[in-house]
Coordinates of C-alpha atoms and ligand atoms in Angstrom, one line a residue:
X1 CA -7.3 -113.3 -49.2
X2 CA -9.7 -110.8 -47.9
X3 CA -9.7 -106.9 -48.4
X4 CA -9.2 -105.5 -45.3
X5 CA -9.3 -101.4 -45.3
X6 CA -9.6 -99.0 -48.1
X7 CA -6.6 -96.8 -48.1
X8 CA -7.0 -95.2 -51.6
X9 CA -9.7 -94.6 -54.5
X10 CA -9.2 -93.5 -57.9
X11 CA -11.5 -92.9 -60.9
X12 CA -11.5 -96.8 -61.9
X13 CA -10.6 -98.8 -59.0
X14 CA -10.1 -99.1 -55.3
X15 CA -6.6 -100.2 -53.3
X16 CA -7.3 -102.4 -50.2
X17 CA -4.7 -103.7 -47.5
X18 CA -4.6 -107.3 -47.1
X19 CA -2.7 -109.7 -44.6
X20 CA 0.4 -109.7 -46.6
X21 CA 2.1 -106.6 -45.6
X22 CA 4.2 -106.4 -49.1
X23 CA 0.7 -106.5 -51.0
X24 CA -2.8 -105.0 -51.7
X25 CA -5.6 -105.8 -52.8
X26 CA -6.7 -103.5 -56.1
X27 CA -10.9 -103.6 -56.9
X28 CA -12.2 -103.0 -60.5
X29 CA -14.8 -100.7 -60.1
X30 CA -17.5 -100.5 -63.4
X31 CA -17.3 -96.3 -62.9
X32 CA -15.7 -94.6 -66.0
X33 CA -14.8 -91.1 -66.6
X34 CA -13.3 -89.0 -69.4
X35 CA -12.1 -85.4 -69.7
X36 CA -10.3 -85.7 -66.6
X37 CA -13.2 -86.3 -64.4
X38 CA -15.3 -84.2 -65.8
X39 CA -17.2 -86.8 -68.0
X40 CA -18.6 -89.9 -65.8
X41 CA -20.8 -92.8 -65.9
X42 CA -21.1 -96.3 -65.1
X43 CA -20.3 -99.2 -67.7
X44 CA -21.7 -102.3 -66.9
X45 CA -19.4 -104.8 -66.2
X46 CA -16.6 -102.6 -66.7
X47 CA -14.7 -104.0 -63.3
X48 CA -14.9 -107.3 -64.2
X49 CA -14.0 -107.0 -68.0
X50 CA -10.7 -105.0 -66.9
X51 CA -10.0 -107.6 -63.8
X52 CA -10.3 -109.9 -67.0
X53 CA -8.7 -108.4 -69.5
X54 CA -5.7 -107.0 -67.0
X55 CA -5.1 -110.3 -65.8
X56 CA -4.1 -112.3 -69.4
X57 CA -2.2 -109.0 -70.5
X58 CA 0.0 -109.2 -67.3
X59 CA 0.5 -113.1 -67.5
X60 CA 1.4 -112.2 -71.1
X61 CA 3.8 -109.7 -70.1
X62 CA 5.3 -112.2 -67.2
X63 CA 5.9 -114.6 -70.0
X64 CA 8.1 -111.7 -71.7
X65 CA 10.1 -111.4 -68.9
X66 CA 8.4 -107.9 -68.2
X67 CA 8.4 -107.3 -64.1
X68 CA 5.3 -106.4 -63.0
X69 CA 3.3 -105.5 -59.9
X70 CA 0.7 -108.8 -60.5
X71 CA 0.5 -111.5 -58.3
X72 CA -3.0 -113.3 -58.6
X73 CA -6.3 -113.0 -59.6
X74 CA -8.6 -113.3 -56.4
X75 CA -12.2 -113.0 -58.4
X76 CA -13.8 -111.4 -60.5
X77 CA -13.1 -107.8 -59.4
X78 CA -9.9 -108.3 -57.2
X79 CA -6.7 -108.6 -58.1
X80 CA -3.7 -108.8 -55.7
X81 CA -0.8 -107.0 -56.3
X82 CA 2.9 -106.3 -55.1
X83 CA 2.8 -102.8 -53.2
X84 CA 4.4 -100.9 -55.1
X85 CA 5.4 -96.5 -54.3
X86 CA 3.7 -95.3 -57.4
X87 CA 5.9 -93.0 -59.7
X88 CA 3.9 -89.9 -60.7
X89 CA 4.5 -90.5 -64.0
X90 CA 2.2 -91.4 -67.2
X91 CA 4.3 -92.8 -69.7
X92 CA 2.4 -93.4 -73.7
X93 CA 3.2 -94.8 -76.6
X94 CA 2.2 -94.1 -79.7
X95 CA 2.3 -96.6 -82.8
X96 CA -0.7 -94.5 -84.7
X97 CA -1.1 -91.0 -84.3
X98 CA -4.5 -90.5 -82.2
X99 CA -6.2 -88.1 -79.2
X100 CA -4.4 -85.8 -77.4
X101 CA -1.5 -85.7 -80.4
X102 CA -3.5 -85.5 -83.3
X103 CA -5.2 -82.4 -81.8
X104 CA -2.3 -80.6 -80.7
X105 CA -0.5 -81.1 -83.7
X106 CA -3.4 -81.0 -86.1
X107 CA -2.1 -84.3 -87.3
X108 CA -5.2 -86.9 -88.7
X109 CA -6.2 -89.6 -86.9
X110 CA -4.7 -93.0 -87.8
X111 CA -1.7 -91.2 -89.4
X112 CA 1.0 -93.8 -88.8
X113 CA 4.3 -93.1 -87.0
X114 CA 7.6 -93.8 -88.5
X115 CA 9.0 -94.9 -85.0
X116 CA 6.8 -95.4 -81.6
X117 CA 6.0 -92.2 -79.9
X118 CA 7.7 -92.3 -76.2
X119 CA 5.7 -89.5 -74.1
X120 CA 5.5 -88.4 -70.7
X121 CA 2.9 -86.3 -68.5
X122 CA 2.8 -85.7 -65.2
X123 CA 0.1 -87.6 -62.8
X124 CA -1.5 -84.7 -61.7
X125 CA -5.3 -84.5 -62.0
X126 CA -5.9 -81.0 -61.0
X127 CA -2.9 -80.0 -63.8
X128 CA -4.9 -82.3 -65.9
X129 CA -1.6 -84.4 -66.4
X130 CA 0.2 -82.3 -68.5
X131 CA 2.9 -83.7 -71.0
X132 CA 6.5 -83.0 -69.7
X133 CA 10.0 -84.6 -70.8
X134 CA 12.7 -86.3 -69.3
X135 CA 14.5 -83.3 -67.9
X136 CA 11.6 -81.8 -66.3
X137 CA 11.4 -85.3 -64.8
X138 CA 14.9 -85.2 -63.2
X139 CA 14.4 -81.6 -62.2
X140 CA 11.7 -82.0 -59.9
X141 CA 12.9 -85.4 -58.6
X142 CA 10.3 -88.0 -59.8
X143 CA 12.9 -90.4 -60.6
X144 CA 16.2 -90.8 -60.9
X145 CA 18.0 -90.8 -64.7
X146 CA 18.6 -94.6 -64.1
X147 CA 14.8 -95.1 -63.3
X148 CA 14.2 -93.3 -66.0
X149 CA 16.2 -95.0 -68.5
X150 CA 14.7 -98.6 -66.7
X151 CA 11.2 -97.3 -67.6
X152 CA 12.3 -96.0 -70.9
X153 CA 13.8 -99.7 -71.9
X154 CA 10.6 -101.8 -70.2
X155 CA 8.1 -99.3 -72.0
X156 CA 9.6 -99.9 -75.3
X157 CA 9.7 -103.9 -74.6
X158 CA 5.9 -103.7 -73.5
X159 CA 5.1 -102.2 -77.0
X160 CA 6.5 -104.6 -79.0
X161 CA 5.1 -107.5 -76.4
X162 CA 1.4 -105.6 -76.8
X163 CA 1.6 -104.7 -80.5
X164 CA 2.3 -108.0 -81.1
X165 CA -0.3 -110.2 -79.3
X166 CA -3.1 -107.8 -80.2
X167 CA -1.8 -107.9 -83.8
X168 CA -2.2 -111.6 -84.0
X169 CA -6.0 -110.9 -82.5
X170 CA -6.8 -108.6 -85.3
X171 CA -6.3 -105.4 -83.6
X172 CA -4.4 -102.5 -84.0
X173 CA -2.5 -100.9 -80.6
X174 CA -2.8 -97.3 -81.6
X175 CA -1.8 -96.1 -78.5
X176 CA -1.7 -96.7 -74.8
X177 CA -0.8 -95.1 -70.8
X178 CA 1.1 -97.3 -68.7
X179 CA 2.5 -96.6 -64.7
X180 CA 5.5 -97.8 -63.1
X181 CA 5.9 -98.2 -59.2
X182 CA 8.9 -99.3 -57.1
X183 CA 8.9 -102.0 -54.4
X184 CA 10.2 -101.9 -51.2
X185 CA 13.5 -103.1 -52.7
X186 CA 13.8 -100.2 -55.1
X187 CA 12.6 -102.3 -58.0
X188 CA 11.0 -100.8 -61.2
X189 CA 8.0 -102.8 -62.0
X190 CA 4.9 -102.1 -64.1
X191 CA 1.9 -101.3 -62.1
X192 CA -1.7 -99.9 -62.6
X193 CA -3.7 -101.9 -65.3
X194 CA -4.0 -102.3 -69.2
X195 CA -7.1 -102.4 -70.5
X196 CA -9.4 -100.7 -73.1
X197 CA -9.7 -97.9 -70.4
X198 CA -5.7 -97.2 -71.1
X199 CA -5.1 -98.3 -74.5
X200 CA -6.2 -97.3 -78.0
X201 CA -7.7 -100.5 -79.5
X202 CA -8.8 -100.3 -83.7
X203 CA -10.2 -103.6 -85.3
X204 CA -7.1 -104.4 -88.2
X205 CA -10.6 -105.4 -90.5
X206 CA -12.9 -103.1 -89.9
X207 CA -11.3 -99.8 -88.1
X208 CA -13.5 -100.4 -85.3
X209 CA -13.2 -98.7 -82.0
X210 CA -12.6 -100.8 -79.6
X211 CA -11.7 -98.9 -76.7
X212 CA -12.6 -95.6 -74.0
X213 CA -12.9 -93.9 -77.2
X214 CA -16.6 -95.6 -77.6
X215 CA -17.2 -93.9 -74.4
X216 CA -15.4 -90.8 -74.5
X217 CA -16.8 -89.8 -78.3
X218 CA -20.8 -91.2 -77.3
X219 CA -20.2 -93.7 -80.1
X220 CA -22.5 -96.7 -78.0
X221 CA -21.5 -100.4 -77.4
X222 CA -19.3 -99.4 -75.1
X223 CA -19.5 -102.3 -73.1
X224 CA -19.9 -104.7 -76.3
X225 CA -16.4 -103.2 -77.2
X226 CA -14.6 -104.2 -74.0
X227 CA -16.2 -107.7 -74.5
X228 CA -14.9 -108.3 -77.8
X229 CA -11.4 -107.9 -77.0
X230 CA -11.6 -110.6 -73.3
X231 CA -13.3 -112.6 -76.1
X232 CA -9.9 -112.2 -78.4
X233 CA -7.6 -112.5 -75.3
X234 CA -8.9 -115.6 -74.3
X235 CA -8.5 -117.3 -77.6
X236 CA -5.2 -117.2 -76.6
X237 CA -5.5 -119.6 -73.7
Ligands
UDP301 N1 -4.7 -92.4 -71.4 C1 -5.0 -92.9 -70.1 N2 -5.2 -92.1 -69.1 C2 -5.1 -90.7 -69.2 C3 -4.7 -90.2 -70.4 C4 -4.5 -91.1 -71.5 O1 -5.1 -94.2 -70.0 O2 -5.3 -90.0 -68.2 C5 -4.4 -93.3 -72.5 C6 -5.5 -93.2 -73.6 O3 -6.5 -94.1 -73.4 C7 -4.8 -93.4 -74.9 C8 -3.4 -93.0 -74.6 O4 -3.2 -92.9 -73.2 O5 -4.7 -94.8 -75.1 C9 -3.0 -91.6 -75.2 O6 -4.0 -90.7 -74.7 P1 -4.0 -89.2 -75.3 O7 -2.8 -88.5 -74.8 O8 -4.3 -89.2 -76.7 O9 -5.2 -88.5 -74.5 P2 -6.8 -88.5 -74.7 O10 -7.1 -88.3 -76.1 O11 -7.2 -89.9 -74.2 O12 -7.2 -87.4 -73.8

């Protein structure tokens, strides 16, 4: 399947038509950024790790019985995907108390939480995607209740699924953003990626960042980090 024209381009990746009319084509770029936008580099390899690392976390999540936007891995950068309407939403979880929460509630790192942290922000870059809740949702029409409760149910299944397999890998989910779009049937599904661009990933051993974080805080081995965990997702295989 070829990529025919670019109709959109984000921080991380590109979104191509195809010849499938109910699909696109979504390109890994190896560009990074941080501080909404205002931090950016290049990571080498960066594309093709989160192709990589996308691709086995979405199989996984098919194998749960999570629906998902996924459809095949094309190489290594391309992915092709169901098109899917994009709900403006960012939805988090959080399992460990980390980033943006620690800060604003002057909570440490690492503190665990008694119960996973359900959070929403609006996607809106030039607001800088600021955290909103379920009736502010409603109010201005994002989605429905009934979507909401559907992404509510799926996020809180995709936790347990993710905390799970990276617990058997040795790693601790701290936290991660996920995004939901609708097909042309009105189906919820998960879209966008998951990756160490989206999630909080700690070594259970160590403590080790494994993660944007490397990247975001200038702590180095930023590419080194993504590597290790493809390396621990495809011990899975
Ligand atoms: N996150 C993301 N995109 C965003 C904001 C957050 O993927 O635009 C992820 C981030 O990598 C982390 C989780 O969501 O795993 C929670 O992020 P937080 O709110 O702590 O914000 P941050 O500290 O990353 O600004």
């Amino acid at each position: 399947m070829e990529k025919l024209q670019m109709i959109y381009e984000g921080k991380a990746k590109q979104l191509y038509t195809c010849e499938r009319e109910d699909a696109l084509i979504i390109h890994y770029k190896d560009d990074a950024t941080a501080f909404n936008g205002v931090k950016k580099a290049q990571i080498e390899h960066k594309g093709m790790l989160n192709n990589a690392i996308s691709t086995i976390i979405f199989k996984e999540m098919a194998k749960a019985n999570i629906p998902t936007h996924y459809l095949e891995t094309l190489n290594d950068r391309d992915q092709l995907c169901r098109k899917v309407t994009i709900i403006p939403l960012e939805v988090i979880v959080r399992n460990l108390i980390a980033g943006s929460m620690a800060k604003r509630l002057n909570i440490p790192e690492g503190t665990p939480s008694l119960k996973p942290i359900y959070e929403l922000c609006y996607k809106d870059d030039e607001l800088g995607d600021p955290l909103i809740n379920e009736d502010h949702a409603l109010a201005i029409g994002f989605a429905s209740e009934s979507d909401l409760m559907t992404i509510k149910t799926l996020t809180l299944q995709i936790n347990e699924v993710l905390k799970n397999l990276f617990d058997k890998l040795g790693i601790i989910l701290v936290d991660f953003k996920i995004e939901f779009g609708k097909t042309s049937d009105g189906t919820i599904v998960l879209a966008d990626e998951i990756s160490p661009d989206t999630c909080r990933f700690w070594d259970k051993e160590t403590g080790m960042k494994l993660d944007k974080d490397r990247f975001r805080r200038d702590l180095g081995q930023v590419e080194d980090a993504y590597q290790e965990i493809l390396r621990r997702l495809e011990t899975l295989k």
